[in-house]
Short mmCIF file of C-alpha atoms in Angstrom, two decimals:
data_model
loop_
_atom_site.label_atom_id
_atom_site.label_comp_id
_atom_site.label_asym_id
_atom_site.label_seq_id
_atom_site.Cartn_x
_atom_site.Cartn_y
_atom_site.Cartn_z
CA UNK A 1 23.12 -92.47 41.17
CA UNK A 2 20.30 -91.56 38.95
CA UNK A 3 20.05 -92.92 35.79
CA UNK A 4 18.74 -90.55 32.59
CA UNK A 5 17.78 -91.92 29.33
CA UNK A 6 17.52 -89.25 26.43
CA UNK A 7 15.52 -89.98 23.58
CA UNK A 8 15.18 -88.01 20.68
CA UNK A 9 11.87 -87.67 19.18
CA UNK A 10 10.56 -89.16 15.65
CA UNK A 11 11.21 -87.60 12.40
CA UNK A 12 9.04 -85.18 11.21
CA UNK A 13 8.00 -83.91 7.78
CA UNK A 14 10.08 -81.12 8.55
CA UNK A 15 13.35 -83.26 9.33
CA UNK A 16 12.95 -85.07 5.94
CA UNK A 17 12.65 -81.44 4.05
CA UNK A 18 15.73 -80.50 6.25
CA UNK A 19 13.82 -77.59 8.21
CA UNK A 20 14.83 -75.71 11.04
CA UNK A 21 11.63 -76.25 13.64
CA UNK A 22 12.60 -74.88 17.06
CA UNK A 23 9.67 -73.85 18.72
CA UNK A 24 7.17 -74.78 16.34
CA UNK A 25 5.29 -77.70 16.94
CA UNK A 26 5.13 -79.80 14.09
CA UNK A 27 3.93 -83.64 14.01
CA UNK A 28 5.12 -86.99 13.51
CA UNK A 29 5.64 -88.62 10.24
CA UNK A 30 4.19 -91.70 9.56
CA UNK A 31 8.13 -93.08 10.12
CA UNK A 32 8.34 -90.95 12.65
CA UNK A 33 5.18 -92.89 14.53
CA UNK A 34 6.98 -96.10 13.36
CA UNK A 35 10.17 -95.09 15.01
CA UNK A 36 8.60 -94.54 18.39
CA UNK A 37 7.17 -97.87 18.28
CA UNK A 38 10.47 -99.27 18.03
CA UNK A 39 12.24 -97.06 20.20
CA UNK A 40 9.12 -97.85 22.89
CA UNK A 41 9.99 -101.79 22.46
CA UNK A 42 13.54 -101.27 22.52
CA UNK A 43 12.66 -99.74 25.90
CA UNK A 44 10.27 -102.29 27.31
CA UNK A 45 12.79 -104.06 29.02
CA UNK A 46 14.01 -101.12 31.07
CA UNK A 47 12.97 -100.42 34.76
CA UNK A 48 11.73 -96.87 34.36
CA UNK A 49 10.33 -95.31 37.48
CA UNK A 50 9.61 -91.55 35.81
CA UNK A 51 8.47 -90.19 32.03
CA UNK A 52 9.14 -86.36 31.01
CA UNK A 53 9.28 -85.30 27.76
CA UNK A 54 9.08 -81.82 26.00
CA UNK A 55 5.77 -80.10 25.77
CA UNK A 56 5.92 -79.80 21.56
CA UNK A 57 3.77 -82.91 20.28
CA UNK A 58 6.29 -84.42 18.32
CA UNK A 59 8.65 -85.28 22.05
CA UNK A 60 5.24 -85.62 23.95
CA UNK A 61 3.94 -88.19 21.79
CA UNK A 62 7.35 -90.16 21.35
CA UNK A 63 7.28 -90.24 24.78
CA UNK A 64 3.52 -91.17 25.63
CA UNK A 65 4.21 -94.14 22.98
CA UNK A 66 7.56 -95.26 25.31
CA UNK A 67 5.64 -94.74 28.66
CA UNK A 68 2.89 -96.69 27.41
CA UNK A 69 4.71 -99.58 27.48
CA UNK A 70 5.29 -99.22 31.22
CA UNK A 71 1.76 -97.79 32.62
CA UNK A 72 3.23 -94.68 33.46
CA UNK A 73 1.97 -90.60 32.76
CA UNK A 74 4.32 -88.37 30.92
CA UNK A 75 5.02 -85.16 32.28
CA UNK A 76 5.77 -82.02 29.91
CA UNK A 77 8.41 -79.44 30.56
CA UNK A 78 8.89 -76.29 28.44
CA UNK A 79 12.51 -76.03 29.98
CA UNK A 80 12.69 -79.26 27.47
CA UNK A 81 11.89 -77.74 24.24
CA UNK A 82 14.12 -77.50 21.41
CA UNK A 83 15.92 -73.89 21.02
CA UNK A 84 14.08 -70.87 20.16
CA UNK A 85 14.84 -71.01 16.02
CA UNK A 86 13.08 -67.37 15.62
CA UNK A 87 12.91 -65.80 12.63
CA UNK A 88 14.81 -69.40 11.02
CA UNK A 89 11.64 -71.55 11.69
CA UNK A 90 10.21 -73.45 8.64
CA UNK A 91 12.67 -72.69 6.29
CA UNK A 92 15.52 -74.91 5.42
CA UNK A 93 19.78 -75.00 5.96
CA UNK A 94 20.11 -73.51 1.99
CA UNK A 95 17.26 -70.58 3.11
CA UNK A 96 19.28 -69.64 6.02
CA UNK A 97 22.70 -69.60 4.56
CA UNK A 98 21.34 -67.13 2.17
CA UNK A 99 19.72 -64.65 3.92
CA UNK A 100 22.30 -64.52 7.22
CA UNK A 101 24.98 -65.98 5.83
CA UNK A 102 27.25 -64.61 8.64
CA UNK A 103 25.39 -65.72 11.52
CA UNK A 104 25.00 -69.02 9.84
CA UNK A 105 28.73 -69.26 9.38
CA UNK A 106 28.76 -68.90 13.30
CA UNK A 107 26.13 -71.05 13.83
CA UNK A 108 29.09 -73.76 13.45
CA UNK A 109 32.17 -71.52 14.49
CA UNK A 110 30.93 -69.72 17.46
CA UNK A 111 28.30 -72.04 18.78
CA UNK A 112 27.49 -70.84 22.04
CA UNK A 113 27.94 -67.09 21.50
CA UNK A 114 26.01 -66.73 18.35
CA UNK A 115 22.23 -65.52 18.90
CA UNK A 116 19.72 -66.55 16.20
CA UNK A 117 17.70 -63.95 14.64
CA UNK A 118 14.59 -63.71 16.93
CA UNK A 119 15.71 -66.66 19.15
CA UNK A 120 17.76 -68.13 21.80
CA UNK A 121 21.39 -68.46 21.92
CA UNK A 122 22.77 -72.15 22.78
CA UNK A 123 24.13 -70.92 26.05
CA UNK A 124 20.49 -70.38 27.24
CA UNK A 125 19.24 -73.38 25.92
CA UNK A 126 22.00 -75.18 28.12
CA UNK A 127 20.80 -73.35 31.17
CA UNK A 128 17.22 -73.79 31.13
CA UNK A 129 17.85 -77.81 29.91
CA UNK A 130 20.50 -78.67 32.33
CA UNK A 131 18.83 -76.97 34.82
CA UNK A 132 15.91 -79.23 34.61
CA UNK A 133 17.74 -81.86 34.45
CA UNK A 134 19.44 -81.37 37.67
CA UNK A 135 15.68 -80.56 39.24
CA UNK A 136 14.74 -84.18 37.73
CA UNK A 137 18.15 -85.79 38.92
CA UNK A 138 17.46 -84.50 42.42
CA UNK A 139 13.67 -85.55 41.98
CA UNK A 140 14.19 -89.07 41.47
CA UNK A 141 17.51 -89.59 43.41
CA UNK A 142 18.71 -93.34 42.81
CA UNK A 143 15.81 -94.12 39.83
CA UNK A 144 15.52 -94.40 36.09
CA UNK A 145 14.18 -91.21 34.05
CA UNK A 146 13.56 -91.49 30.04
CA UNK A 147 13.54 -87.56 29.03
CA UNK A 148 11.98 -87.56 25.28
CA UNK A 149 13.78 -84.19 23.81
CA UNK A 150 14.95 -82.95 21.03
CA UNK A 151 18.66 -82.88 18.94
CA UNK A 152 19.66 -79.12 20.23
CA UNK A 153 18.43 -79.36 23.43
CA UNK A 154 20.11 -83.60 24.10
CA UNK A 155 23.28 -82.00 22.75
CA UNK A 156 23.62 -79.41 25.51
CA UNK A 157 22.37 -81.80 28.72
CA UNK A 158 25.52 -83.97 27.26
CA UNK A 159 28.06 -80.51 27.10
CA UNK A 160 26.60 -79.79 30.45
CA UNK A 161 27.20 -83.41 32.06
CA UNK A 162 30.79 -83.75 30.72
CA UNK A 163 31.35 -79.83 30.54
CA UNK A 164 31.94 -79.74 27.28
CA UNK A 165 32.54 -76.02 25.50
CA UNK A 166 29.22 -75.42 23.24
CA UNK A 167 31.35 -74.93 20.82
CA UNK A 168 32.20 -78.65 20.27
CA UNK A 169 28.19 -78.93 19.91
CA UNK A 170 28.19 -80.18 16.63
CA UNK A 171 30.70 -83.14 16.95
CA UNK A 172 27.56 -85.03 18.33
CA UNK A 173 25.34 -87.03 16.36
CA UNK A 174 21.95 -87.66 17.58
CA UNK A 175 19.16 -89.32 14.93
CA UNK A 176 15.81 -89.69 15.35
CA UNK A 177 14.59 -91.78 17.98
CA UNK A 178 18.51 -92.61 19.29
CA UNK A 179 18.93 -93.43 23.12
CA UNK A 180 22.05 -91.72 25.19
CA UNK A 181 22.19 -92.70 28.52
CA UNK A 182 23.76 -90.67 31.37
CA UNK A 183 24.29 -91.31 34.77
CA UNK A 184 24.82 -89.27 37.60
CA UNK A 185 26.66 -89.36 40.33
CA UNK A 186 27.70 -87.57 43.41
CA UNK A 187 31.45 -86.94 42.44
CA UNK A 188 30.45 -87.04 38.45
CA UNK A 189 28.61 -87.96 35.36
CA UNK A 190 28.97 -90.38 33.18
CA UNK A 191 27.93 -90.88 29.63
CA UNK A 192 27.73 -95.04 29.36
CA UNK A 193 24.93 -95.00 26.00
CA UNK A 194 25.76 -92.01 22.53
CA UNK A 195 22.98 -92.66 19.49
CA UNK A 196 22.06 -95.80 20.11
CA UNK A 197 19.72 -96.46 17.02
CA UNK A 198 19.91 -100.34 16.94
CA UNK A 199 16.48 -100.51 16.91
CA UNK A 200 15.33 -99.08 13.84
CA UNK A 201 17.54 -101.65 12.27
CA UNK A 202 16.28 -105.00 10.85
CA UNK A 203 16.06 -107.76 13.81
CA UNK A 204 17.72 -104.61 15.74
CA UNK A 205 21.16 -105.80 15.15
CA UNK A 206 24.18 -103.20 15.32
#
């Protein structure tokens, strides 16, 4: 069995002015840094053998602040980035709506078919995610992997590990900094951990 921890990164200015960022690589927030800390305690405790993160700074340095709390390098994957956004990048949900309001609409309806202007469609954001996370669950056979990604790309390693239709995408919540946790198996995988955010709570109670 190998064990997979998914974090989502920090917020961003851009999450707080409820921007689409895809491939851009925007920062940290000051919360943002203060969520990683937390998330990187919350994590101290765990016996992780491997780091990988996305290459965009906001996953890489969520996840250099978690693997700093157990000596070990992070490694940065494209295949982890968030999906191509395109011509959608920087501007916000009302923006969008109102200039393609029909492939917005299907955004929601028609998850994994609809293609974003200039982008990726969700079916090849599953491929090229789940397929490195089958590399990395054949990689480090029997250890513990945090993955630092980001809310589009988590969502579709957890439709790929229970084979769940894209279009079901969006009945997943995943907030800044949360921790899912799924582990493989030979016959299956399991999802045992959804949005864990405990730890940006006061005394990290539930």
């Amino acid at each position: 069995m190998t064990k997979i921890i998914l974090v989502r990164h920090g917020e961003t200015v851009w999450n707080k002015e409820l921007k689409y960022q895809g491939h851009t690589d925007t920062l940290l927030s000051d919360e943002g840094l203060r969520q990683a800390e937390l998330v990187a305690a919350r994590l101290a405790a765990e016996k992780i053998d491997a780091v990988y993160a996305s290459d965009l700074r906001r996953a890489c340095v969520t996840a250099e602040t978690i693997a700093a709390r157990h000596d070990l390098p992070v490694t940065c994957l494209p295949e982890l980035r968030e999906i191509l956004f395109g011509e959608w990048e920087g501007l916000t949900y009302e923006g969008i709506s109102d200039r393609w309001p029909e492939e917005y609409t299907q955004l929601f309806t028609r998850t994994e078919e609809v293609r974003i202007p200039g982008g990726e469609t969700f079916r090849e954001l599953k491929d090229r995610a789940a397929g490195a996370i089958a590399r990395l669950v054949e990689r480090h056979s029997g250890q513990t992997v945090a993955v630092v990604s980001h809310g589009g790309t988590i969502r579709t390693i957890i439709c790929a590990a229970l084979n769940i239709h894209l279009n079901h995408l969006w009945d997943i919540r995943l907030d800044n900094t949360c921790v899912s946790i799924i582990e493989y198996h030979k016959q299956r995988s399991i999802l045992t951990l959804l949005n864990d955010i405990h730890h940006l709570r006061p005394s990290g109670c539930r």
